[in-house]
Amino acid sequence: MSAVTSTTLAPSTLVLGGARSGKSAFAEKLVSDASRKRLYLATAQSHDGEMSERISHHRNRRGAGWETVEEPIDLAGILQAKARADRPILVDCLTLWVTNLMVADRNIDAEIARLCDCIGSLAGPVVFVSNEVGLGIVPDNAMARAFRDHAGRLHQNIAAIAADVYFVAAGLPLKMKG
Amino acid sequence: MSAVTSTTLAPSTLVLGGARSGKSAFAEKLVSDASRKRLYLATAQSHDGEMSERISHHRNRRGAGWETVEEPIDLAGILQAKARADRPILVDCLTLWVTNLMVADRNIDAEIARLCDCIGSLAGPVVFVSNEVGLGIVPDNAMARAFRDHAGRLHQNIAAIAADVYFVAAGLPLKMKG
Amino acid sequence: MSAVTSTTLAPSTLVLGGARSGKSAFAEKLVSDASRKRLYLATAQSHDGEMSERISHHRNRRGAGWETVEEPIDLAGILQAKARADRPILVDCLTLWVTNLMVADRNIDAEIARLCDCIGSLAGPVVFVSNEVGLGIVPDNAMARAFRDHAGRLHQNIAAIAADVYFVAAGLPLKMKG
């Protein structure tokens, strides 16, 4: 019953999509098809009932075969600690991580740089899930504008490093890179 | 002057796109190129002047050759009643249908399931038009968040069933499936 | 040190993308790879600190080799005056131009028609950058809805004329036409 690592999962992958686009399910399938051992790295924190429900919904869908670890802030640290060649890591999701960094008043650009710097030397594959949030009307409030600026820059940086990049809409993946 | 049904129109098609993306015009062309007989199934209701103007704008663009029927709620019922092999149906649009269901306080998941269950056994081709609404900032109010969750799930479900799926931006179709 | 015009830059190009999608950087690279001489046509006006910062950020990234001209309203006029075969023009961005037209209370449809009418006969290549803004929830206020309607129609019209159309997400270009 040893874990089988497929050759089809790239060292690093970015899965971008809108709300309810099926991006998480697609990313989970990518990882599940590649390996029997897999680690789910949740950036979410259960602030309210709505979020708890989403987390529970995701957990039920993933089913067995997943270890779970939660880390709202130190993504680079936990990825370096947990990465293993025989166990891909799914990070869900980067936009929530950006929110957590903003709430914690961290230096976002510095944290993005730290994350990007570690990706190339991880001991095993990683798949990042993130929300594309920049395709609507300019938000009224400055915080929301800052958030989508951070998210957009993060996506550009990760996409430049990642071997594979997918854009998911209506559950259907469009390969942008790889 | 018999209706000519092209072999190029799939049994079921989803055309997704943003506001003013040209998705309706593209879908109308798909249907018009396939058949001289065609049915326009409008989910819109004329609540206000803005909506009336859009409906009138769409009607003028479609021109002759279209029968029109309006059904804000019971899509599965009207599709089963109206589907014919020699007359494709254009449903415009699904997101307005979701809004109508929410206003009427229907069980959205149940209605989505009813719609999806009927698609495979319709007597003729159907093209669904819908708005992608999940690529902006998370909306402030819970109703809008619920709406985009319903819309996203609906799109995933329809896209899983549909033979062809297009994403339209700036009037240009990108084939996601088919 | 004569300007070299590459054969790869189309007579007219539209680069669409979300906020912080990397669309401007991609468009600048398109133009820079094609020619040593290039003109940056800014539609932005420095209304506030946030905008000034963005303009300065863009200017620093472009670096040397660019002439800059600012024109918030009369795009057709300035394009006709400035177009030259050996110097591509980058227009950044069309959505800001729409905003400027709305603020100045111009007839938007007429201005869009004027712009589109001139594109086919310009003496040199032009690349338009614009924000896709129609993929979020319907905005609450009528002005924002009017804005995204104008922007969407503009994109459809330009995309119908342009030889090449790209959609950029996370810094990655997806060719929609050309």
PDB file of N, CA and C in Angstrom, chain B residues 17-22 25 50 54 57 131-136 139 141 144 147-148 167-174, chain C residues 14 16 132 134-138 140 142 145-146 148-153 155-157 159-160 165 167 174-177:
ATOM      1  N   GLY B  17     -20.371  33.956 -19.906  1.00  0.00           N
ATOM      2  CA  GLY B  17     -19.631  35.180 -20.189  1.00  0.00           C
ATOM      3  C   GLY B  17     -19.996  36.259 -19.192  1.00  0.00           C
ATOM      4  N   GLY B  18     -19.244  37.322 -19.186  1.00  0.00           N
ATOM      5  CA  GLY B  18     -19.520  38.434 -18.288  1.00  0.00           C
ATOM      6  C   GLY B  18     -20.607  39.329 -18.845  1.00  0.00           C
ATOM      7  N   ALA B  19     -20.898  40.384 -18.099  1.00  0.00           N
ATOM      8  CA  ALA B  19     -21.842  41.392 -18.556  1.00  0.00           C
ATOM      9  C   ALA B  19     -21.315  42.020 -19.835  1.00  0.00           C
ATOM     10  N   ARG B  20     -22.186  42.197 -20.810  1.00  0.00           N
ATOM     11  CA  ARG B  20     -21.801  42.844 -22.077  1.00  0.00           C
ATOM     12  C   ARG B  20     -20.589  42.181 -22.727  1.00  0.00           C
ATOM     13  N   SER B  21     -20.554  40.862 -22.638  1.00  0.00           N
ATOM     14  CA  SER B  21     -19.432  40.136 -23.233  1.00  0.00           C
ATOM     15  C   SER B  21     -19.745  39.701 -24.658  1.00  0.00           C
ATOM     16  N   GLY B  22     -21.002  39.860 -25.072  1.00  0.00           N
ATOM     17  CA  GLY B  22     -21.400  39.354 -26.373  1.00  0.00           C
ATOM     18  C   GLY B  22     -21.857  37.906 -26.309  1.00  0.00           C
ATOM     19  N   ALA B  25     -25.331  37.354 -28.116  1.00  0.00           N
ATOM     20  CA  ALA B  25     -25.203  37.436 -29.577  1.00  0.00           C
ATOM     21  C   ALA B  25     -24.503  36.191 -30.130  1.00  0.00           C
ATOM     22  N   GLU B  50     -34.871  49.693 -16.939  1.00  0.00           N
ATOM     23  CA  GLU B  50     -33.557  49.245 -17.387  1.00  0.00           C
ATOM     24  C   GLU B  50     -33.669  47.860 -18.030  1.00  0.00           C
ATOM     25  N   ARG B  54     -33.222  46.405 -22.022  1.00  0.00           N
ATOM     26  CA  ARG B  54     -32.316  45.328 -22.443  1.00  0.00           C
ATOM     27  C   ARG B  54     -33.060  44.244 -23.208  1.00  0.00           C
ATOM     28  N   HIS B  57     -33.743  45.545 -26.607  1.00  0.00           N
ATOM     29  CA  HIS B  57     -32.486  45.562 -27.364  1.00  0.00           C
ATOM     30  C   HIS B  57     -32.173  44.164 -27.906  1.00  0.00           C
ATOM     31  N   ASN B 131     -24.430  34.264 -17.018  1.00  0.00           N
ATOM     32  CA  ASN B 131     -23.419  35.246 -16.605  1.00  0.00           C
ATOM     33  C   ASN B 131     -22.423  34.633 -15.624  1.00  0.00           C
ATOM     34  N   GLU B 132     -21.160  34.707 -15.924  1.00  0.00           N
ATOM     35  CA  GLU B 132     -20.155  34.396 -14.927  1.00  0.00           C
ATOM     36  C   GLU B 132     -20.077  35.587 -13.989  1.00  0.00           C
ATOM     37  N   VAL B 133     -20.274  35.349 -12.699  1.00  0.00           N
ATOM     38  CA  VAL B 133     -20.328  36.455 -11.722  1.00  0.00           C
ATOM     39  C   VAL B 133     -19.350  36.268 -10.564  1.00  0.00           C
ATOM     40  N   GLY B 134     -18.493  35.266 -10.645  1.00  0.00           N
ATOM     41  CA  GLY B 134     -17.673  34.917  -9.485  1.00  0.00           C
ATOM     42  C   GLY B 134     -16.237  35.389  -9.540  1.00  0.00           C
ATOM     43  N   LEU B 135     -15.920  36.327 -10.436  1.00  0.00           N
ATOM     44  CA  LEU B 135     -14.509  36.697 -10.614  1.00  0.00           C
ATOM     45  C   LEU B 135     -14.182  38.098 -10.107  1.00  0.00           C
ATOM     46  N   GLY B 136     -15.068  38.612  -9.248  1.00  0.00           N
ATOM     47  CA  GLY B 136     -14.786  39.897  -8.606  1.00  0.00           C
ATOM     48  C   GLY B 136     -14.537  39.695  -7.119  1.00  0.00           C
ATOM     49  N   PRO B 139     -18.708  39.866  -2.463  1.00  0.00           N
ATOM     50  CA  PRO B 139     -19.688  40.932  -2.210  1.00  0.00           C
ATOM     51  C   PRO B 139     -19.933  41.125  -0.709  1.00  0.00           C
ATOM     52  N   ASN B 141     -22.816  41.883   0.842  1.00  0.00           N
ATOM     53  CA  ASN B 141     -24.045  41.371   1.440  1.00  0.00           C
ATOM     54  C   ASN B 141     -24.254  39.884   1.166  1.00  0.00           C
ATOM     55  N   ALA B 144     -26.054  38.534  -2.061  1.00  0.00           N
ATOM     56  CA  ALA B 144     -25.218  38.497  -3.269  1.00  0.00           C
ATOM     57  C   ALA B 144     -24.241  37.320  -3.216  1.00  0.00           C
ATOM     58  N   PHE B 147     -26.201  34.285  -4.010  1.00  0.00           N
ATOM     59  CA  PHE B 147     -26.488  34.274  -5.448  1.00  0.00           C
ATOM     60  C   PHE B 147     -25.303  33.740  -6.250  1.00  0.00           C
ATOM     61  N   ARG B 148     -24.108  34.249  -5.968  1.00  0.00           N
ATOM     62  CA  ARG B 148     -22.993  33.782  -6.790  1.00  0.00           C
ATOM     63  C   ARG B 148     -22.605  32.344  -6.455  1.00  0.00           C
ATOM     64  N   PHE B 167     -16.694  29.969 -23.216  1.00  0.00           N
ATOM     65  CA  PHE B 167     -16.542  31.172 -22.403  1.00  0.00           C
ATOM     66  C   PHE B 167     -16.343  32.322 -23.393  1.00  0.00           C
ATOM     67  N   VAL B 168     -17.176  33.355 -23.286  1.00  0.00           N
ATOM     68  CA  VAL B 168     -17.125  34.467 -24.234  1.00  0.00           C
ATOM     69  C   VAL B 168     -16.588  35.725 -23.538  1.00  0.00           C
ATOM     70  N   ALA B 169     -15.596  36.344 -24.129  1.00  0.00           N
ATOM     71  CA  ALA B 169     -15.089  37.634 -23.648  1.00  0.00           C
ATOM     72  C   ALA B 169     -14.884  38.532 -24.855  1.00  0.00           C
ATOM     73  N   ALA B 170     -15.305  39.782 -24.739  1.00  0.00           N
ATOM     74  CA  ALA B 170     -15.170  40.747 -25.836  1.00  0.00           C
ATOM     75  C   ALA B 170     -15.738  40.200 -27.150  1.00  0.00           C
ATOM     76  N   GLY B 171     -16.805  39.411 -27.025  1.00  0.00           N
ATOM     77  CA  GLY B 171     -17.457  38.874 -28.209  1.00  0.00           C
ATOM     78  C   GLY B 171     -16.773  37.663 -28.815  1.00  0.00           C
ATOM     79  N   LEU B 172     -15.650  37.248 -28.226  1.00  0.00           N
ATOM     80  CA  LEU B 172     -14.873  36.131 -28.784  1.00  0.00           C
ATOM     81  C   LEU B 172     -15.086  34.869 -27.952  1.00  0.00           C
ATOM     82  N   PRO B 173     -15.456  33.775 -28.617  1.00  0.00           N
ATOM     83  CA  PRO B 173     -15.711  32.545 -27.879  1.00  0.00           C
ATOM     84  C   PRO B 173     -14.424  31.747 -27.652  1.00  0.00           C
ATOM     85  N   LEU B 174     -14.321  31.215 -26.455  1.00  0.00           N
ATOM     86  CA  LEU B 174     -13.243  30.294 -26.123  1.00  0.00           C
ATOM     87  C   LEU B 174     -13.909  28.977 -25.771  1.00  0.00           C
TER      88      LEU B 174
ATOM     89  N   LEU C  14      -5.659  44.085 -29.043  1.00  0.00           N
ATOM     90  CA  LEU C  14      -6.351  44.377 -27.789  1.00  0.00           C
ATOM     91  C   LEU C  14      -5.839  43.427 -26.720  1.00  0.00           C
ATOM     92  N   LEU C  16      -6.767  42.446 -23.022  1.00  0.00           N
ATOM     93  CA  LEU C  16      -7.761  42.529 -21.960  1.00  0.00           C
ATOM     94  C   LEU C  16      -7.268  41.786 -20.730  1.00  0.00           C
ATOM     95  N   GLU C 132     -11.011  44.110 -18.106  1.00  0.00           N
ATOM     96  CA  GLU C 132     -12.280  43.379 -18.116  1.00  0.00           C
ATOM     97  C   GLU C 132     -12.919  43.609 -16.754  1.00  0.00           C
ATOM     98  N   GLY C 134     -16.545  42.953 -16.223  1.00  0.00           N
ATOM     99  CA  GLY C 134     -17.919  42.442 -16.253  1.00  0.00           C
ATOM    100  C   GLY C 134     -18.119  41.063 -15.667  1.00  0.00           C
ATOM    101  N   LEU C 135     -17.137  40.567 -14.898  1.00  0.00           N
ATOM    102  CA  LEU C 135     -17.239  39.180 -14.436  1.00  0.00           C
ATOM    103  C   LEU C 135     -17.492  39.052 -12.936  1.00  0.00           C
ATOM    104  N   GLY C 136     -17.960  40.145 -12.348  1.00  0.00           N
ATOM    105  CA  GLY C 136     -18.351  40.097 -10.941  1.00  0.00           C
ATOM    106  C   GLY C 136     -19.858  40.240 -10.807  1.00  0.00           C
ATOM    107  N   ILE C 137     -20.277  40.412  -9.573  1.00  0.00           N
ATOM    108  CA  ILE C 137     -21.698  40.617  -9.271  1.00  0.00           C
ATOM    109  C   ILE C 137     -22.158  41.957  -9.858  1.00  0.00           C
ATOM    110  N   VAL C 138     -23.425  42.025 -10.290  1.00  0.00           N
ATOM    111  CA  VAL C 138     -23.993  43.279 -10.793  1.00  0.00           C
ATOM    112  C   VAL C 138     -23.801  44.378  -9.739  1.00  0.00           C
ATOM    113  N   ASP C 140     -24.250  47.670  -7.406  1.00  0.00           N
ATOM    114  CA  ASP C 140     -25.446  48.291  -6.824  1.00  0.00           C
ATOM    115  C   ASP C 140     -25.849  49.576  -7.531  1.00  0.00           C
ATOM    116  N   ALA C 142     -26.189  52.623 -10.418  1.00  0.00           N
ATOM    117  CA  ALA C 142     -26.478  52.700 -11.843  1.00  0.00           C
ATOM    118  C   ALA C 142     -25.272  53.188 -12.647  1.00  0.00           C
ATOM    119  N   ARG C 145     -23.010  50.316 -13.275  1.00  0.00           N
ATOM    120  CA  ARG C 145     -23.598  49.424 -14.285  1.00  0.00           C
ATOM    121  C   ARG C 145     -23.443  50.013 -15.677  1.00  0.00           C
ATOM    122  N   ALA C 146     -23.673  51.335 -15.793  1.00  0.00           N
ATOM    123  CA  ALA C 146     -23.505  52.003 -17.088  1.00  0.00           C
ATOM    124  C   ALA C 146     -22.047  51.885 -17.543  1.00  0.00           C
ATOM    125  N   ARG C 148     -19.791  49.545 -16.827  1.00  0.00           N
ATOM    126  CA  ARG C 148     -19.401  48.223 -17.339  1.00  0.00           C
ATOM    127  C   ARG C 148     -20.120  47.873 -18.636  1.00  0.00           C
ATOM    128  N   ASP C 149     -21.315  48.453 -18.838  1.00  0.00           N
ATOM    129  CA  ASP C 149     -21.982  48.277 -20.131  1.00  0.00           C
ATOM    130  C   ASP C 149     -21.175  48.944 -21.247  1.00  0.00           C
ATOM    131  N   HIS C 150     -20.755  50.180 -21.003  1.00  0.00           N
ATOM    132  CA  HIS C 150     -19.941  50.880 -22.003  1.00  0.00           C
ATOM    133  C   HIS C 150     -18.637  50.123 -22.259  1.00  0.00           C
ATOM    134  N   ALA C 151     -17.983  49.710 -21.191  1.00  0.00           N
ATOM    135  CA  ALA C 151     -16.704  49.016 -21.345  1.00  0.00           C
ATOM    136  C   ALA C 151     -16.886  47.721 -22.135  1.00  0.00           C
ATOM    137  N   GLY C 152     -17.939  46.983 -21.815  1.00  0.00           N
ATOM    138  CA  GLY C 152     -18.168  45.712 -22.511  1.00  0.00           C
ATOM    139  C   GLY C 152     -18.433  45.920 -23.994  1.00  0.00           C
ATOM    140  N   ARG C 153     -19.243  46.918 -24.309  1.00  0.00           N
ATOM    141  CA  ARG C 153     -19.525  47.198 -25.726  1.00  0.00           C
ATOM    142  C   ARG C 153     -18.266  47.648 -26.446  1.00  0.00           C
ATOM    143  N   HIS C 155     -15.202  46.834 -25.713  1.00  0.00           N
ATOM    144  CA  HIS C 155     -14.328  45.670 -25.927  1.00  0.00           C
ATOM    145  C   HIS C 155     -14.797  44.817 -27.098  1.00  0.00           C
ATOM    146  N   GLN C 156     -16.113  44.619 -27.183  1.00  0.00           N
ATOM    147  CA  GLN C 156     -16.641  43.847 -28.317  1.00  0.00           C
ATOM    148  C   GLN C 156     -16.291  44.531 -29.637  1.00  0.00           C
ATOM    149  N   ASN C 157     -16.456  45.849 -29.676  1.00  0.00           N
ATOM    150  CA  ASN C 157     -16.201  46.577 -30.920  1.00  0.00           C
ATOM    151  C   ASN C 157     -14.723  46.558 -31.298  1.00  0.00           C
ATOM    152  N   ALA C 159     -12.477  44.373 -30.269  1.00  0.00           N
ATOM    153  CA  ALA C 159     -12.076  42.986 -30.538  1.00  0.00           C
ATOM    154  C   ALA C 159     -12.500  42.549 -31.934  1.00  0.00           C
ATOM    155  N   ALA C 160     -13.623  43.089 -32.410  1.00  0.00           N
ATOM    156  CA  ALA C 160     -14.089  42.732 -33.753  1.00  0.00           C
ATOM    157  C   ALA C 160     -13.159  43.294 -34.824  1.00  0.00           C
ATOM    158  N   VAL C 165      -6.160  39.562 -30.295  1.00  0.00           N
ATOM    159  CA  VAL C 165      -6.776  39.838 -28.992  1.00  0.00           C
ATOM    160  C   VAL C 165      -6.233  38.837 -27.974  1.00  0.00           C
ATOM    161  N   PHE C 167      -6.269  37.698 -23.750  1.00  0.00           N
ATOM    162  CA  PHE C 167      -6.809  37.804 -22.393  1.00  0.00           C
ATOM    163  C   PHE C 167      -5.678  37.409 -21.463  1.00  0.00           C
ATOM    164  N   LEU C 174      -3.522  34.617 -22.933  1.00  0.00           N
ATOM    165  CA  LEU C 174      -4.313  33.621 -23.659  1.00  0.00           C
ATOM    166  C   LEU C 174      -4.769  34.299 -24.943  1.00  0.00           C
ATOM    167  N   LYS C 175      -4.377  33.741 -26.094  1.00  0.00           N
ATOM    168  CA  LYS C 175      -4.742  34.394 -27.347  1.00  0.00           C
ATOM    169  C   LYS C 175      -6.175  34.034 -27.717  1.00  0.00           C
ATOM    170  N   MET C 176      -7.020  35.022 -27.815  1.00  0.00           N
ATOM    171  CA  MET C 176      -8.434  34.798 -28.145  1.00  0.00           C
ATOM    172  C   MET C 176      -8.680  34.963 -29.645  1.00  0.00           C
ATOM    173  N   LYS C 177      -7.806  35.700 -30.313  1.00  0.00           N
ATOM    174  CA  LYS C 177      -7.992  35.979 -31.744  1.00  0.00           C
ATOM    175  C   LYS C 177      -6.633  36.308 -32.353  1.00  0.00           C
TER     176      LYS C 177
END
